[in-house]
PDB file of C-alpha atoms in Angstrom:
ATOM      1  CA  MET A 124     117.031  91.079 166.479  1.00 50.00           C
ATOM      2  CA  GLU A 125     118.087  87.851 164.696  1.00 53.00           C
ATOM      3  CA  LEU A 126     114.459  87.021 163.954  1.00 50.00           C
ATOM      4  CA  LYS A 127     114.013  90.382 162.186  1.00 52.00           C
ATOM      5  CA  LYS A 128     117.036  89.741 159.888  1.00 52.00           C
ATOM      6  CA  VAL A 129     115.710  86.301 158.946  1.00 49.00           C
ATOM      7  CA  ARG A 130     112.262  87.727 158.171  1.00 50.00           C
ATOM      8  CA  ASN A 131     113.760  90.454 155.919  1.00 52.00           C
ATOM      9  CA  LYS A 132     115.811  87.884 154.008  1.00 51.00           C
ATOM     10  CA  LYS A 133     112.714  85.773 153.411  1.00 51.00           C
ATOM     11  CA  GLN A 134     110.764  88.792 152.159  1.00 53.00           C
ATOM     12  CA  HIS A 135     113.496  89.858 149.725  1.00 55.00           C
ATOM     13  CA  SER A 136     114.446  86.440 148.332  1.00 61.00           C
ATOM     14  CA  PRO A 137     111.460  86.189 145.898  1.00 59.00           C
ATOM     15  CA  VAL A 138     112.208  89.711 144.638  1.00 53.00           C
ATOM     16  CA  ILE A 139     115.881  88.915 144.130  1.00 61.00           C
ATOM     17  CA  SER A 140     115.146  85.606 142.423  1.00 58.00           C
ATOM     18  CA  ASP A 141     112.630  87.345 140.118  1.00 59.00           C
ATOM     19  CA  MET A 142     115.254  89.963 139.234  1.00 63.00           C
ATOM     20  CA  ASN A 143     117.868  87.291 138.592  1.00 71.00           C
ATOM     21  CA  SER A 144     115.409  85.396 136.421  1.00 83.00           C
ATOM     22  CA  LYS A 145     114.621  88.528 134.395  1.00 82.00           C
ATOM     23  CA  GLN A 146     118.328  89.275 134.016  1.00 87.00           C
ATOM     24  CA  GLN A 147     119.010  85.735 132.773  1.00 87.00           C
ATOM     25  CA  ARG A 148     116.111  85.867 130.301  1.00 86.00           C
ATOM     26  CA  TYR A 149     117.288  89.248 129.030  1.00 87.00           C
ATOM     27  CA  GLU A 150     120.891  88.099 128.593  1.00 90.00           C
ATOM     28  CA  ALA A 151     119.696  85.018 126.722  1.00 88.00           C
ATOM     29  CA  LEU A 152     117.545  87.230 124.482  1.00 88.00           C
ATOM     30  CA  VAL A 153     120.442  89.566 123.688  1.00 90.00           C
ATOM     31  CA  GLY A 154     122.828  86.675 123.101  1.00 91.00           C
ATOM     32  CA  ALA A 155     120.468  84.908 120.757  1.00 89.00           C
ATOM     33  CA  PHE A 156     119.263  87.836 118.649  1.00 91.00           C
ATOM     34  CA  HIS A 157     121.756  90.708 118.846  1.00 92.00           C
ATOM     35  CA  LYS A 158     123.437  89.940 115.502  1.00 92.00           C
ATOM     36  CA  ASP A 159     120.131  89.578 113.634  1.00 90.00           C
ATOM     37  CA  ILE A 160     118.716  92.761 115.133  1.00 93.00           C
ATOM     38  CA  TYR A 161     121.891  94.703 114.321  1.00 94.00           C
ATOM     39  CA  ARG A 162     121.951  93.382 110.745  1.00 91.00           C
ATOM     40  CA  TYR A 163     118.355  94.480 110.175  1.00 90.00           C
ATOM     41  CA  ALA A 164     118.979  97.858 111.849  1.00 92.00           C
ATOM     42  CA  TYR A 165     121.994  98.438 109.614  1.00 91.00           C
ATOM     43  CA  TRP A 166     119.964  97.612 106.535  1.00 87.00           C
ATOM     44  CA  LEU A 167     117.317 100.116 107.590  1.00 85.00           C
ATOM     45  CA  CYS A 168     119.684 103.028 108.195  1.00 86.00           C
ATOM     46  CA  HIS A 169     122.936 102.192 106.325  1.00 87.00           C
ATOM     47  CA  ASP A 170     124.989 103.685 109.162  1.00 90.00           C
ATOM     48  CA  SER A 171     126.832 101.595 111.743  1.00 91.00           C
ATOM     49  CA  ALA A 172     126.602 104.157 114.548  1.00 92.00           C
ATOM     50  CA  VAL A 173     122.879 104.738 114.016  1.00 92.00           C
ATOM     51  CA  ALA A 174     122.285 100.983 113.784  1.00 93.00           C
ATOM     52  CA  GLN A 175     124.087 100.469 117.102  1.00 94.00           C
ATOM     53  CA  ASP A 176     121.939 103.197 118.691  1.00 93.00           C
ATOM     54  CA  LEU A 177     118.777 101.586 117.310  1.00 93.00           C
ATOM     55  CA  VAL A 178     119.807  98.183 118.645  1.00 94.00           C
ATOM     56  CA  GLN A 179     120.615  99.670 122.046  1.00 93.00           C
ATOM     57  CA  GLU A 180     117.230 101.410 122.210  1.00 93.00           C
ATOM     58  CA  THR A 181     115.516  98.227 121.029  1.00 92.00           C
ATOM     59  CA  PHE A 182     117.059  96.131 123.788  1.00 92.00           C
ATOM     60  CA  LEU A 183     116.420  98.855 126.376  1.00 91.00           C
ATOM     61  CA  ARG A 184     112.724  98.806 125.496  1.00 90.00           C
ATOM     62  CA  ALA A 185     112.832  95.010 125.469  1.00 90.00           C
ATOM     63  CA  TRP A 186     114.242  95.038 129.017  1.00 88.00           C
ATOM     64  CA  LYS A 187     111.491  97.381 130.194  1.00 88.00           C
ATOM     65  CA  SER A 188     108.788  95.203 128.608  1.00 85.00           C
ATOM     66  CA  LEU A 189     110.351  91.789 129.080  1.00 85.00           C
ATOM     67  CA  ASP A 190     107.502  90.609 131.284  1.00 82.00           C
ATOM     68  CA  SER A 191     105.058  91.206 128.421  1.00 84.00           C
ATOM     69  CA  LEU A 192     106.860  88.601 126.279  1.00 82.00           C
ATOM     70  CA  LYS A 193     104.834  85.483 126.987  1.00 81.00           C
ATOM     71  CA  ASP A 194     105.884  83.266 124.072  1.00 81.00           C
ATOM     72  CA  VAL A 195     109.651  82.775 123.845  1.00 78.00           C
ATOM     73  CA  ASN A 196     109.257  81.573 120.248  1.00 82.00           C
ATOM     74  CA  ALA A 197     107.945  85.013 119.309  1.00 82.00           C
ATOM     75  CA  ALA A 198     110.970  86.848 120.742  1.00 87.00           C
ATOM     76  CA  LYS A 199     112.637  87.546 117.409  1.00 87.00           C
ATOM     77  CA  SER A 200     109.471  88.974 115.882  1.00 87.00           C
ATOM     78  CA  TRP A 201     108.846  90.975 119.043  1.00 89.00           C
ATOM     79  CA  LEU A 202     112.330  92.508 118.851  1.00 91.00           C
ATOM     80  CA  ILE A 203     111.922  93.297 115.142  1.00 89.00           C
ATOM     81  CA  THR A 204     108.680  95.098 115.909  1.00 89.00           C
ATOM     82  CA  ILE A 205     110.393  97.145 118.624  1.00 91.00           C
ATOM     83  CA  LEU A 206     113.258  97.938 116.229  1.00 91.00           C
ATOM     84  CA  ARG A 207     110.883  99.073 113.479  1.00 88.00           C
ATOM     85  CA  ARG A 208     109.116 101.379 115.921  1.00 88.00           C
ATOM     86  CA  GLU A 209     112.446 102.775 117.163  1.00 88.00           C
ATOM     87  CA  ASN A 210     113.480 103.460 113.593  1.00 85.00           C
ATOM     88  CA  ALA A 211     110.189 105.271 112.957  1.00 84.00           C
ATOM     89  CA  ARG A 212     110.713 107.356 116.123  1.00 83.00           C
ATOM     90  CA  ARG A 213     114.099 108.376 114.774  1.00 78.00           C
ATOM     91  CA  PHE A 214     112.392 110.107 111.842  1.00 72.00           C
ATOM     92  CA  GLU A 215     109.724 111.672 114.021  1.00 71.00           C
ATOM     93  CA  ARG A 216     112.446 113.463 115.995  1.00 62.00           C
ATOM     94  CA  LYS A 217     114.748 114.292 113.100  1.00 57.00           C
ATOM     95  CA  GLN A 218     114.821 117.586 111.248  1.00 57.00           C
ATOM     96  CA  PHE A 219     116.365 117.061 107.833  1.00 55.00           C
ATOM     97  CA  ASP A 220     118.891 119.577 106.549  1.00 60.00           C
ATOM     98  CA  LEU A 221     118.547 120.193 102.842  1.00 59.00           C
ATOM     99  CA  VAL A 222     121.724 120.601 100.830  1.00 61.00           C
ATOM    100  CA  ASP A 223     122.232 121.659  97.230  1.00 63.00           C
ATOM    101  CA  MET A 224     123.655 118.607  95.463  1.00 59.00           C
ATOM    102  CA  ASP A 225     125.996 120.794  93.390  1.00 62.00           C
ATOM    103  CA  ASP A 226     127.793 121.756  96.609  1.00 64.00           C
ATOM    104  CA  VAL A 227     128.402 118.172  97.771  1.00 60.00           C
ATOM    105  CA  PRO A 228     131.619 116.489  96.617  1.00 60.00           C
ATOM    106  CA  LEU A 229     131.170 112.933  95.414  1.00 58.00           C
ATOM    107  CA  ALA A 230     133.098 110.181  97.179  1.00 57.00           C
ATOM    108  CA  ASP A 231     135.854 108.468  95.225  1.00 53.00           C
ATOM    109  CA  ASN A 232     135.213 104.729  95.060  1.00 48.00           C
ATOM    110  CA  ALA A 233     138.446 103.998  93.193  1.00 52.00           C
ATOM    111  CA  SER A 234     139.294 101.099  95.508  1.00 49.00           C
ATOM    112  CA  LEU A 235     136.032  99.300  94.766  1.00 53.00           C
ATOM    113  CA  ASP A 236     135.068  97.756  91.508  1.00 64.00           C
ATOM    114  CA  ALA A 237     132.979 100.493  89.908  1.00 69.00           C
ATOM    115  CA  GLU A 238     130.605  98.114  88.164  1.00 70.00           C
ATOM    116  CA  ALA A 239     129.883  96.082  91.307  1.00 71.00           C
ATOM    117  CA  THR A 240     129.304  99.277  93.258  1.00 75.00           C
ATOM    118  CA  MET A 241     126.891 100.525  90.624  1.00 76.00           C
ATOM    119  CA  GLU A 242     125.006  97.229  90.649  1.00 78.00           C
ATOM    120  CA  GLN A 243     124.711  97.284  94.440  1.00 78.00           C
ATOM    121  CA  GLN A 244     123.473 100.865  94.342  1.00 82.00           C
ATOM    122  CA  LEU A 245     120.998 100.000  91.609  1.00 82.00           C
ATOM    123  CA  ILE A 246     119.613  97.043  93.555  1.00 82.00           C
ATOM    124  CA  ARG A 247     119.410  99.064  96.771  1.00 84.00           C
ATOM    125  CA  ARG A 248     117.700 101.942  94.956  1.00 86.00           C
ATOM    126  CA  GLN A 249     115.206  99.573  93.309  1.00 86.00           C
ATOM    127  CA  ILE A 250     114.425  97.926  96.649  1.00 87.00           C
ATOM    128  CA  GLN A 251     113.868 101.345  98.232  1.00 87.00           C
ATOM    129  CA  MET A 252     111.476 102.217  95.404  1.00 88.00           C
ATOM    130  CA  LEU A 253     109.240  99.246  96.221  1.00 89.00           C
ATOM    131  CA  ALA A 254     106.080 100.125  98.124  1.00 90.00           C
ATOM    132  CA  PRO A 255     106.623  99.663 101.883  1.00 88.00           C
ATOM    133  CA  GLU A 256     104.171  96.766 102.051  1.00 90.00           C
ATOM    134  CA  TYR A 257     106.421  94.867  99.622  1.00 91.00           C
ATOM    135  CA  ARG A 258     109.817  96.208 100.671  1.00 90.00           C
ATOM    136  CA  GLU A 259     109.539  95.398 104.356  1.00 90.00           C
ATOM    137  CA  PRO A 260     108.713  91.676 104.077  1.00 91.00           C
ATOM    138  CA  LEU A 261     111.421  91.298 101.419  1.00 89.00           C
ATOM    139  CA  LEU A 262     114.051  92.895 103.654  1.00 87.00           C
ATOM    140  CA  LEU A 263     112.996  90.796 106.628  1.00 88.00           C
ATOM    141  CA  GLN A 264     113.370  87.659 104.528  1.00 87.00           C
ATOM    142  CA  VAL A 265     116.583  88.543 102.674  1.00 83.00           C
ATOM    143  CA  ILE A 266     118.472  90.495 105.323  1.00 81.00           C
ATOM    144  CA  GLY A 267     116.948  89.077 108.492  1.00 80.00           C
ATOM    145  CA  GLY A 268     116.567  85.504 107.308  1.00 82.00           C
ATOM    146  CA  TYR A 269     113.029  85.276 108.669  1.00 85.00           C
ATOM    147  CA  SER A 270     110.504  82.700 107.566  1.00 87.00           C
ATOM    148  CA  GLY A 271     107.106  83.643 106.192  1.00 88.00           C
ATOM    149  CA  GLU A 272     105.493  82.843 109.535  1.00 89.00           C
ATOM    150  CA  GLU A 273     107.971  85.000 111.465  1.00 87.00           C
ATOM    151  CA  ILE A 274     107.452  87.897 109.057  1.00 90.00           C
ATOM    152  CA  ALA A 275     103.686  87.546 109.360  1.00 90.00           C
ATOM    153  CA  GLU A 276     103.934  87.665 113.131  1.00 87.00           C
ATOM    154  CA  ALA A 277     106.327  90.646 113.143  1.00 86.00           C
ATOM    155  CA  LEU A 278     104.156  92.653 110.753  1.00 88.00           C
ATOM    156  CA  GLY A 279     100.830  91.508 112.189  1.00 89.00           C
ATOM    157  CA  LEU A 280      99.719  89.952 108.905  1.00 91.00           C
ATOM    158  CA  ASN A 281      98.369  86.647 107.667  1.00 93.00           C
ATOM    159  CA  LYS A 282     101.094  84.281 106.390  1.00 91.00           C
ATOM    160  CA  ASN A 283      99.414  84.019 102.982  1.00 93.00           C
ATOM    161  CA  THR A 284      99.415  87.806 102.695  1.00 93.00           C
ATOM    162  CA  VAL A 285     103.122  87.867 103.474  1.00 91.00           C
ATOM    163  CA  MET A 286     103.893  85.173 100.920  1.00 92.00           C
ATOM    164  CA  THR A 287     101.905  87.054  98.262  1.00 93.00           C
ATOM    165  CA  ARG A 288     103.742  90.280  99.075  1.00 92.00           C
ATOM    166  CA  LEU A 289     107.108  88.519  98.898  1.00 91.00           C
ATOM    167  CA  PHE A 290     106.211  87.055  95.506  1.00 92.00           C
ATOM    168  CA  ARG A 291     105.090  90.441  94.192  1.00 93.00           C
ATOM    169  CA  ALA A 292     108.141  92.197  95.658  1.00 92.00           C
ATOM    170  CA  ARG A 293     110.516  89.792  93.920  1.00 91.00           C
ATOM    171  CA  ASN A 294     108.657  90.145  90.624  1.00 91.00           C
ATOM    172  CA  GLN A 295     108.592  93.947  90.842  1.00 91.00           C
ATOM    173  CA  LEU A 296     112.280  94.038  91.726  1.00 87.00           C
ATOM    174  CA  LYS A 297     113.175  91.682  88.870  1.00 88.00           C
ATOM    175  CA  GLU A 298     111.151  93.735  86.389  1.00 89.00           C
ATOM    176  CA  ALA A 299     112.639  97.035  87.590  1.00 86.00           C
ATOM    177  CA  LEU A 300     116.187  95.663  87.356  1.00 81.00           C
ATOM    178  CA  GLU A 301     115.585  94.266  83.871  1.00 84.00           C
ATOM    179  CA  ASN A 302     114.155  97.609  82.718  1.00 83.00           C
ATOM    180  CA  SER A 303     117.093  99.458  84.229  1.00 79.00           C
ATOM    181  CA  ILE A 304     119.595  97.170  82.492  1.00 72.00           C
ATOM    182  CA  ASP A 305     117.727  97.572  79.180  1.00 72.00           C
ATOM    183  CA  ASP A 306     117.782 101.366  79.612  1.00 72.00           C
ATOM    184  CA  ARG A 307     121.562 101.266  80.207  1.00 68.00           C
ATOM    185  CA  ARG A 308     122.134  99.141  77.125  1.00 68.00           C
ATOM    186  CA  GLN A 309     120.081 101.502  74.944  1.00 70.00           C
ATOM    187  CA  GLY A 310     121.992 104.470  76.329  1.00 64.00           C
ATOM    188  CA  ASN A 311     125.333 102.828  75.550  1.00 58.00           C
ATOM    189  CA  GLY A 312     124.368 101.517  72.122  1.00 50.00           C
TER     190      GLY A 312
END
């Protein structure tokens, strides 16, 4: 009887140690990248609750696929890729309700500086108007703080391609903002 208990313990110890190892790797992954992943998720959706759901789904998928992560240095890019796919799935499932804009009351931003709010909205709108191949690398760099190499890895592109897209995105954004400011000045003059 005692021999049987010892044999069962020996058979289960590698399984338990593998599970503990996976748990430790996962906790380290979450600890290291949770803030960055949340910040990028929030930028994508502009809603705290949705961003939290996206992050939760991202880390759930990361847990399920943790054994496929071979290079620890690629973890951040790997998580960003999962997050981007989760965000895309959100739109695949969503049915948009259309509303007549005349029926929607506008929020009162009296507590915020109106000019700063308008500038932020203008910049956000101009960024959203960039083509996705320019917008995405720019957001990863500005919001996520990723390097050109990390962006290239996350998007599956060559680093030179990413750097070119970042350069073009900044130039397009600058030009669009300058044109918008010029249009405002002409309208006020």
